[in-house]
Every structure is written in structure tokens, then in C-alpha cells.
PDB file of C-alpha atoms in Angstrom:
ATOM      1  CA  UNK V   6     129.582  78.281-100.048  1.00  0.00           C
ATOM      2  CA  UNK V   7     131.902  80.813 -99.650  1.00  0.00           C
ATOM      3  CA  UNK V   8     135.152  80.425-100.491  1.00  0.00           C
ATOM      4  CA  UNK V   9     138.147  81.361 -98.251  1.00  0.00           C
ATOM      5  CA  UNK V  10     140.678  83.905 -99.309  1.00  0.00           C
ATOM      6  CA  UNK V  11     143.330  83.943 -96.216  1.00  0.00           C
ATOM      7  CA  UNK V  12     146.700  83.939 -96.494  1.00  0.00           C
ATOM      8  CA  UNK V  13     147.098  80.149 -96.693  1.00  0.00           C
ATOM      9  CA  UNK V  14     144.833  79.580 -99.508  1.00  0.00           C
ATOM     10  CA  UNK V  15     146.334  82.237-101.640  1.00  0.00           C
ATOM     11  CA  UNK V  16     149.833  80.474-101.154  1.00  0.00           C
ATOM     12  CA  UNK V  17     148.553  76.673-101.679  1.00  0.00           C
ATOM     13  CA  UNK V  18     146.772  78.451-105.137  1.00  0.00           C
ATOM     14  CA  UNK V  19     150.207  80.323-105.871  1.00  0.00           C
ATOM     15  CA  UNK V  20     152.389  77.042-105.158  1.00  0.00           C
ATOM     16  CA  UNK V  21     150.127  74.541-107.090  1.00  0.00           C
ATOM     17  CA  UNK V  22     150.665  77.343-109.974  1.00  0.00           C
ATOM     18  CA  UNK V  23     154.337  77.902-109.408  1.00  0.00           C
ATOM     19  CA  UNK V  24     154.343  74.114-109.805  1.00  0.00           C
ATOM     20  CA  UNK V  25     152.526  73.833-112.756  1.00  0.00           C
ATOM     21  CA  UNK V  26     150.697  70.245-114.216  1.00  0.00           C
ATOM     22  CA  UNK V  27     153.150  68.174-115.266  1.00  0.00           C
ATOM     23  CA  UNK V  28     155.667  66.117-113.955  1.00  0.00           C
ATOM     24  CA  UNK V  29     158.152  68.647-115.045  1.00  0.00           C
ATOM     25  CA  UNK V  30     158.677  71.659-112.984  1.00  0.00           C
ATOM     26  CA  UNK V  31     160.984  74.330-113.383  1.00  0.00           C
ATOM     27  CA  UNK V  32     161.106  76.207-110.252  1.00  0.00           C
ATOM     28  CA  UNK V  33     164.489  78.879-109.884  1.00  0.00           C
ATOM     29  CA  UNK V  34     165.788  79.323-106.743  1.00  0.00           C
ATOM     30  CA  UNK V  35     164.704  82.437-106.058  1.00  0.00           C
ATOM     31  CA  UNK V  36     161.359  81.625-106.901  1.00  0.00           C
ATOM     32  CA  UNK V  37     161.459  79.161-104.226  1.00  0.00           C
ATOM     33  CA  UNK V  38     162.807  81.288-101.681  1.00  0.00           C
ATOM     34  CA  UNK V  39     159.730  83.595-102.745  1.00  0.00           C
ATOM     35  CA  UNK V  40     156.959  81.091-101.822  1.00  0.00           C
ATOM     36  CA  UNK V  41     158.948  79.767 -98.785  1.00  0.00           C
ATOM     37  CA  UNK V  42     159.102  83.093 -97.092  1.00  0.00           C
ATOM     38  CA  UNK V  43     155.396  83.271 -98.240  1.00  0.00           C
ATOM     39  CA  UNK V  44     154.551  80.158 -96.638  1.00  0.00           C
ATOM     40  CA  UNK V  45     156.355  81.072 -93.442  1.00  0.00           C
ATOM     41  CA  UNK V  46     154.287  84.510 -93.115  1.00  0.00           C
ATOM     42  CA  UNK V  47     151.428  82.667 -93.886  1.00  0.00           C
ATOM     43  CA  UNK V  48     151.868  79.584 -91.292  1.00  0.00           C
ATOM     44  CA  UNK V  49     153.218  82.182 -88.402  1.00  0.00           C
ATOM     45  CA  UNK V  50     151.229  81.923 -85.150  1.00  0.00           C
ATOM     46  CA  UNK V  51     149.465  78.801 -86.347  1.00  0.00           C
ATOM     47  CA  UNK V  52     149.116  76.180 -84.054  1.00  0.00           C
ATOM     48  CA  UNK V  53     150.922  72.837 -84.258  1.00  0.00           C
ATOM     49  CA  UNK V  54     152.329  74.609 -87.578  1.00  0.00           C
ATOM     50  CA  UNK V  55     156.152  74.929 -85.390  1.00  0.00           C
ATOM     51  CA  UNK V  56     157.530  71.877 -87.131  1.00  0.00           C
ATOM     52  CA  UNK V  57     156.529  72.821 -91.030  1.00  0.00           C
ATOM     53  CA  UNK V  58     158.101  75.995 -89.768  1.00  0.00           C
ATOM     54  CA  UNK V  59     161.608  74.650 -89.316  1.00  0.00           C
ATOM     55  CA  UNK V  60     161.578  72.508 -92.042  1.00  0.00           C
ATOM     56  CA  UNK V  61     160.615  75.660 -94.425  1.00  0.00           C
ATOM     57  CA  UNK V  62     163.148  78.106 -92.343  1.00  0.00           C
ATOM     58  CA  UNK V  63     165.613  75.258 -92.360  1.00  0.00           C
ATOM     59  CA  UNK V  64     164.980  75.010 -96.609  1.00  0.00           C
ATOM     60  CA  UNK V  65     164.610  78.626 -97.209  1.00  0.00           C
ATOM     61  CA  UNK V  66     168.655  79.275 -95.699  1.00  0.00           C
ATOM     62  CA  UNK V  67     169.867  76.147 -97.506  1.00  0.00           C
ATOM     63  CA  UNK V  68     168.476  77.353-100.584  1.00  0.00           C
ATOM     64  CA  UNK V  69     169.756  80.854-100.096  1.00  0.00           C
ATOM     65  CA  UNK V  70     173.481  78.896 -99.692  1.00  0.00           C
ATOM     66  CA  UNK V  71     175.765  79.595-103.059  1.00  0.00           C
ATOM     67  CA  UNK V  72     176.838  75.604-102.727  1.00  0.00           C
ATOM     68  CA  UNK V  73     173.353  74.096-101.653  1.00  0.00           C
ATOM     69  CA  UNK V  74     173.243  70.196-101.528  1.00  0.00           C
ATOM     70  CA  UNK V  75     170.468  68.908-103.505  1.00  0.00           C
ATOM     71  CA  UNK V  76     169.876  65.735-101.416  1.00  0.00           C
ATOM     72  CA  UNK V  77     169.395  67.524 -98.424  1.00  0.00           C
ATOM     73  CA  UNK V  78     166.794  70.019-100.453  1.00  0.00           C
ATOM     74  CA  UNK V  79     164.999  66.161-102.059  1.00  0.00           C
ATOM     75  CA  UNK V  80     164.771  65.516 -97.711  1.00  0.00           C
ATOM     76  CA  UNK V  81     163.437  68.671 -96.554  1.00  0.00           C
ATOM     77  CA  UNK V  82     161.097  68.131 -99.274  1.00  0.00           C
ATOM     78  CA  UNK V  83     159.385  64.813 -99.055  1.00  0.00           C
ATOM     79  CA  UNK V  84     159.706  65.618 -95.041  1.00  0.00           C
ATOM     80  CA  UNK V  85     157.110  68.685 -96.065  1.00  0.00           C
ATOM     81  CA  UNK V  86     155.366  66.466 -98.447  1.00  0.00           C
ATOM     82  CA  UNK V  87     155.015  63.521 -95.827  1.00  0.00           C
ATOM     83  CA  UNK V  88     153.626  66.367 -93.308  1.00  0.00           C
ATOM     84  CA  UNK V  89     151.258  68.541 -95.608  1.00  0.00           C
ATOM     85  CA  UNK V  90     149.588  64.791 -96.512  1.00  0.00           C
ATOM     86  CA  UNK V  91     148.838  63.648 -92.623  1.00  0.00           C
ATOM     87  CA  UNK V  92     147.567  67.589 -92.720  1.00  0.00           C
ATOM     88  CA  UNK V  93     145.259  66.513 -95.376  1.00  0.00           C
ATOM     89  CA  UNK V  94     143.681  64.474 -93.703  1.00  0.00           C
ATOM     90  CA  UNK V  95     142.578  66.906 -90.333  1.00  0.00           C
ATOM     91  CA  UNK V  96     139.335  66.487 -89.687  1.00  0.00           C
ATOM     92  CA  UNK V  97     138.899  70.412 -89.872  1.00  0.00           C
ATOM     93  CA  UNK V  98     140.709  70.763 -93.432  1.00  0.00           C
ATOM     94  CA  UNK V  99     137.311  71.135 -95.798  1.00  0.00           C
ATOM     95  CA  UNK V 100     137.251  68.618 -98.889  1.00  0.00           C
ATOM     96  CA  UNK V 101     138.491  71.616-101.537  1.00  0.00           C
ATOM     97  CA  UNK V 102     141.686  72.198 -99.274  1.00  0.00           C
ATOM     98  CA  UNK V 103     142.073  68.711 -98.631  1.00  0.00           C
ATOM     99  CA  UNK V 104     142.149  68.339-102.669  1.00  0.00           C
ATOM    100  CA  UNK V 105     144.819  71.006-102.586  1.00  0.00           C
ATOM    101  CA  UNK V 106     147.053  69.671-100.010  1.00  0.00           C
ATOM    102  CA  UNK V 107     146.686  66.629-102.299  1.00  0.00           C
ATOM    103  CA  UNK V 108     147.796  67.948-105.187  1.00  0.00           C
ATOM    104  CA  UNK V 109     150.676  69.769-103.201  1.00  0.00           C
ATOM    105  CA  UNK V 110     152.127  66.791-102.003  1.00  0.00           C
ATOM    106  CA  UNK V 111     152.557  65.102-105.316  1.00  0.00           C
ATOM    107  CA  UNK V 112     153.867  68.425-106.420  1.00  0.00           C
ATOM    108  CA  UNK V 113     156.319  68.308-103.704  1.00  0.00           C
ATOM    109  CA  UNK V 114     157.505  64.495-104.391  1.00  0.00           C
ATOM    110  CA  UNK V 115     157.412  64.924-107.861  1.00  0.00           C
ATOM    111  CA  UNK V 116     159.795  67.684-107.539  1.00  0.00           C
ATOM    112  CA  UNK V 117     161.968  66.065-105.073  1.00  0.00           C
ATOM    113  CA  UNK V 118     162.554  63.489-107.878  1.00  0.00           C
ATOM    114  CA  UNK V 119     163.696  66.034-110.695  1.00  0.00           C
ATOM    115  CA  UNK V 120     166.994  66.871-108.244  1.00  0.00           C
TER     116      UNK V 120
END
């Protein structure tokens, strides 16, 4: 089977890396603002992809603030983890992705609990 190598897929591998294994992750600002302008190139033009969007637009500029509020970052992020899981679970996502997304979801809530 051969295995994909868009734009998407290289930013789920580089964000399940950038997040790392454990429980701990140590992620710098402008590392995140790195894979969320990623993630919007990637995601531009998709269909049904408007919302995620937003959310990563709306993150990106918060993140970018010098006095960004770390609740509001802990929303936007289980509000992207809560919409990459029902994404998981598209009939058209193949089982390897939908492993990804997965993974990228506790990733996301896992980091939303370190702030």
C-alpha cells in the first residue's frame, strides 16, 4: 500500500514529533506558531476544514500576543482536539491516519493540561 506523503500527513508526522511520547511536552511558542501556520497551509481549500481554520488562525494570533491568556490557549485546544477526534472517525480517513488523529488528540488534551 502506498503510503501518502501530502501536505497533511507530513504535518500530523511533524506535530506527533513536535509533541513527543510522554505526557510531558515542551513546546515554545514559536514552535507552535511554526506548526500552526503549517497546519493552516496545509488545511487551505479543504472542504468542511473552515472551522479548524478559525480555531488555528484564531490560536496562531493569540499565541503571537506578548500577554497571551493560557486558558483561552487550554480552549482553543481541546476545541481542536474535540474536532480532529469526530475527524477520526470519517468514513474516508484510512485506519493509519485515523491512528494518527488518535494520537493527536491525546497530544492535544494532554497538552492543554500542562497550562
Amino acid at each position: 500500500m502506498e503510503t501518502q506523503t501530502t501536505l497533511e500527513h507530513r504535518m500530523l508526522n511533524d506535530t506527533l514529533g513536535a509533541f513527543g511520547e510522554g505526557k510531558t511536552t515542551v513546546l515554545s511558542a514559536e514552535q507552535g506558531i511554526l506548526l500552526l501556520e503549517g497546519w493552516l497551509n496545509a488545511l487551505q481549500g479543504d472542504i468542511g476544514a473552515e472551522r479548524i481554520l478559525a480555531e488555528l488562525a484564531e490560536l496562531r494570533n493569540h499565541i503571537k500576543q506578548d500577554d497571551y491568556d493560557n486558558e483561552k490557549i487550554r480552549h482553543l485546544l481541546l476545541s481542536l482536539a474535540s474536532h480532529t477526534s469526530t475527524l477520526s472517525h470519517e468514513p474516508r480517513v484510512d485506519l493509519t491516519t485515523a491512528g494518527q488523529l488518535k494520537q493527536l488528540v491525546n497530544a492535544l488534551r494532554n497538552f492543554s493540561s500542562q497550562l
